[in-house]
Amino acid sequence: GSAVENPYMTTCGVVSTLRAYAEASRILGVNGDLAKQYEKLADELLEALPNDGSRYLPYPGCGERSISAFSGTYPFDVIGRGDRLQMKAIDDYLENEDVYGNMYSVGRGVCSWYACWKSIVFTRLSRSSDAFDSLSYVARTAGDLGEMFEINNRESGAYYHPWFTTA
């Protein structure tokens, strides 16, 4: 889609980058003042993450759901494990996953990439049963030669896009 201001996933990535800089600065003993500014900016960005008061949103005012709801825990690991808005965003996505769980508008189900992403997040959240279920889903929906697909729905004829290696 088109660019939006203050997107959740991108902002989490920026927070992670700023914190990595600050950590490297501490380890190397350089640029301490700049590192402090970056840490302050990271905290301010976290406070400004788009939300509707009950859950984080993919971007301000967004009415759709997105796997990006998981990105504060993985890949960026910038949201606390018990953060109420993060947990609600994840649960809300899961409740709507049948609509938003595929990368494309064809087929049904959850694409392999998203299922693997969920498994990592569930592992970080100590939800081992959910992590196992996500990986089991991927194994069940693999192709005849064990290949992973972005679209998991043989019945629709949309079961033909192997998981691209860049993901």
Short mmCIF file of C-alpha atoms in Angstrom, two decimals:
data_model
loop_
_atom_site.label_atom_id
_atom_site.label_comp_id
_atom_site.label_asym_id
_atom_site.label_seq_id
_atom_site.Cartn_x
_atom_site.Cartn_y
_atom_site.Cartn_z
CA GLY A 1 0.00 0.00 0.00
CA SER A 2 0.89 3.65 0.06
CA ALA A 3 3.11 5.15 2.71
CA VAL A 4 1.56 6.00 6.06
CA GLU A 5 2.81 8.03 8.98
CA ASN A 6 3.84 6.30 12.22
CA PRO A 7 3.44 2.69 11.11
CA TYR A 8 3.76 0.22 13.98
CA MET A 9 6.27 -2.20 12.49
CA THR A 10 8.56 0.46 11.02
CA THR A 11 8.51 2.45 14.25
CA CYS A 12 9.43 -0.66 16.24
CA GLY A 13 12.33 -1.15 13.81
CA VAL A 14 13.51 2.42 14.36
CA VAL A 15 13.31 1.96 18.15
CA SER A 16 15.38 -1.21 17.87
CA THR A 17 17.98 0.58 15.73
CA LEU A 18 18.25 3.51 18.13
CA ARG A 19 18.65 1.18 21.09
CA ALA A 20 21.29 -0.87 19.26
CA TYR A 21 23.25 2.32 18.61
CA ALA A 22 23.02 3.32 22.28
CA GLU A 23 24.15 -0.14 23.41
CA ALA A 24 27.10 -0.12 20.98
CA SER A 25 27.99 3.37 22.15
CA ARG A 26 28.09 2.19 25.78
CA ILE A 27 30.21 -0.86 24.91
CA LEU A 28 32.67 1.21 22.87
CA GLY A 29 32.66 4.16 25.25
CA VAL A 30 31.94 6.70 22.51
CA ASN A 31 29.23 9.22 21.63
CA GLY A 32 27.57 9.04 25.03
CA ASP A 33 25.56 12.24 24.57
CA LEU A 34 24.19 11.13 21.22
CA ALA A 35 23.36 7.70 22.66
CA LYS A 36 21.34 9.35 25.44
CA GLN A 37 19.44 11.38 22.85
CA TYR A 38 18.74 8.21 20.87
CA GLU A 39 17.48 6.38 23.96
CA LYS A 40 15.17 9.30 24.76
CA LEU A 41 13.90 9.35 21.19
CA ALA A 42 13.32 5.57 21.29
CA ASP A 43 11.25 5.95 24.48
CA GLU A 44 9.22 8.76 22.89
CA LEU A 45 8.58 6.68 19.78
CA LEU A 46 7.35 3.78 21.90
CA GLU A 47 4.93 6.10 23.69
CA ALA A 48 3.64 7.30 20.31
CA LEU A 49 3.02 3.86 18.77
CA PRO A 50 -0.34 3.85 17.01
CA ASN A 51 -3.11 2.36 19.10
CA ASP A 52 -6.81 2.66 19.73
CA GLY A 53 -6.56 2.53 23.52
CA SER A 54 -6.94 -1.24 23.63
CA ARG A 55 -4.41 -2.55 21.07
CA TYR A 56 -1.61 -1.44 18.80
CA LEU A 57 -2.67 -0.70 15.23
CA PRO A 58 -0.71 -1.23 11.99
CA TYR A 59 -0.89 2.55 11.55
CA PRO A 60 -3.05 5.32 13.04
CA GLY A 61 -6.72 4.86 12.21
CA CYS A 62 -6.18 1.54 10.45
CA GLY A 63 -9.27 -0.69 10.39
CA GLU A 64 -7.50 -3.73 8.94
CA ARG A 65 -5.38 -6.30 10.72
CA SER A 66 -1.77 -7.18 9.99
CA ILE A 67 0.86 -9.69 11.03
CA SER A 68 2.86 -6.56 11.90
CA ALA A 69 1.02 -6.74 15.23
CA PHE A 70 3.66 -9.29 16.23
CA SER A 71 6.68 -7.15 15.30
CA GLY A 72 7.13 -5.44 18.66
CA THR A 73 8.05 -8.87 20.01
CA TYR A 74 9.71 -10.23 16.87
CA PRO A 75 11.72 -9.29 14.96
CA PHE A 76 12.38 -6.14 16.97
CA ASP A 77 11.88 -7.19 20.61
CA VAL A 78 11.14 -3.68 21.85
CA ILE A 79 7.80 -4.26 23.60
CA GLY A 80 7.65 -5.73 27.11
CA ARG A 81 6.41 -9.29 27.37
CA GLY A 82 3.34 -8.33 29.39
CA ASP A 83 2.45 -5.19 27.45
CA ARG A 84 -1.36 -5.08 27.39
CA LEU A 85 -1.62 -3.35 24.00
CA GLN A 86 0.79 -5.80 22.40
CA MET A 87 -1.06 -8.85 23.75
CA LYS A 88 -4.40 -7.47 22.59
CA ALA A 89 -2.99 -6.65 19.13
CA ILE A 90 -1.74 -10.21 18.77
CA ASP A 91 -5.01 -11.74 20.00
CA ASP A 92 -7.04 -9.43 17.74
CA TYR A 93 -4.97 -10.43 14.73
CA LEU A 94 -5.44 -14.10 15.57
CA GLU A 95 -9.21 -13.61 15.79
CA ASN A 96 -9.15 -12.17 12.25
CA GLU A 97 -6.40 -14.34 10.81
CA ASP A 98 -8.72 -16.14 8.42
CA VAL A 99 -9.09 -12.82 6.56
CA TYR A 100 -5.58 -11.37 7.00
CA GLY A 101 -3.36 -14.44 7.36
CA ASN A 102 -2.46 -14.85 3.72
CA MET A 103 -0.01 -12.68 1.82
CA TYR A 104 -2.27 -12.52 -1.22
CA SER A 105 -5.96 -12.07 -1.91
CA VAL A 106 -6.29 -15.61 -3.25
CA GLY A 107 -6.54 -18.81 -1.29
CA ARG A 108 -7.29 -19.24 2.37
CA GLY A 109 -5.28 -20.16 5.41
CA VAL A 110 -2.14 -18.72 6.87
CA CYS A 111 0.98 -18.36 4.79
CA SER A 112 4.03 -20.30 5.97
CA TRP A 113 6.02 -17.15 6.61
CA TYR A 114 3.39 -15.77 8.98
CA ALA A 115 3.01 -19.11 10.78
CA CYS A 116 6.77 -19.28 11.37
CA TRP A 117 6.76 -15.65 12.55
CA LYS A 118 3.96 -16.45 14.99
CA SER A 119 5.90 -19.43 16.33
CA ILE A 120 8.90 -17.26 17.17
CA VAL A 121 6.69 -14.71 18.93
CA PHE A 122 4.84 -17.40 20.87
CA THR A 123 8.18 -18.88 21.93
CA ARG A 124 9.34 -15.49 23.21
CA LEU A 125 6.05 -15.13 25.08
CA SER A 126 6.45 -18.61 26.63
CA ARG A 127 3.34 -19.82 24.81
CA SER A 128 4.92 -23.12 23.83
CA SER A 129 1.68 -24.83 22.86
CA ASP A 130 0.83 -22.01 20.42
CA ALA A 131 4.38 -22.09 19.04
CA PHE A 132 4.10 -25.83 18.46
CA ASP A 133 0.69 -25.45 16.82
CA SER A 134 2.06 -22.81 14.43
CA LEU A 135 4.96 -24.98 13.33
CA SER A 136 2.72 -28.03 13.07
CA TYR A 137 0.47 -26.06 10.74
CA VAL A 138 3.46 -25.26 8.52
CA ALA A 139 4.45 -28.92 8.42
CA ARG A 140 0.89 -30.01 7.53
CA THR A 141 0.61 -27.49 4.72
CA ALA A 142 4.00 -28.12 3.14
CA GLY A 143 4.02 -29.35 -0.44
CA ASP A 144 4.53 -32.92 -1.58
CA LEU A 145 8.31 -32.50 -1.47
CA GLY A 146 8.29 -30.61 1.84
CA GLU A 147 8.43 -27.20 0.17
CA MET A 148 6.81 -24.29 1.95
CA PHE A 149 4.12 -22.24 0.27
CA GLU A 150 2.98 -18.66 0.77
CA ILE A 151 -0.59 -19.67 0.00
CA ASN A 152 -2.00 -22.73 1.68
CA ASN A 153 -5.16 -23.82 -0.05
CA ARG A 154 -5.07 -26.71 -2.49
CA GLU A 155 -8.85 -26.59 -2.98
CA SER A 156 -8.74 -23.08 -4.45
CA GLY A 157 -5.94 -23.94 -6.84
CA ALA A 158 -3.86 -21.27 -5.12
CA TYR A 159 -1.34 -23.70 -3.71
CA TYR A 160 1.52 -23.03 -6.05
CA HIS A 161 3.72 -20.20 -4.79
CA PRO A 162 6.83 -21.61 -3.10
CA TRP A 163 8.06 -19.57 -0.17
CA PHE A 164 10.54 -17.10 -1.60
CA THR A 165 14.03 -17.20 -0.12
CA THR A 166 14.24 -13.52 0.79
CA ALA A 167 11.60 -14.00 3.48
#
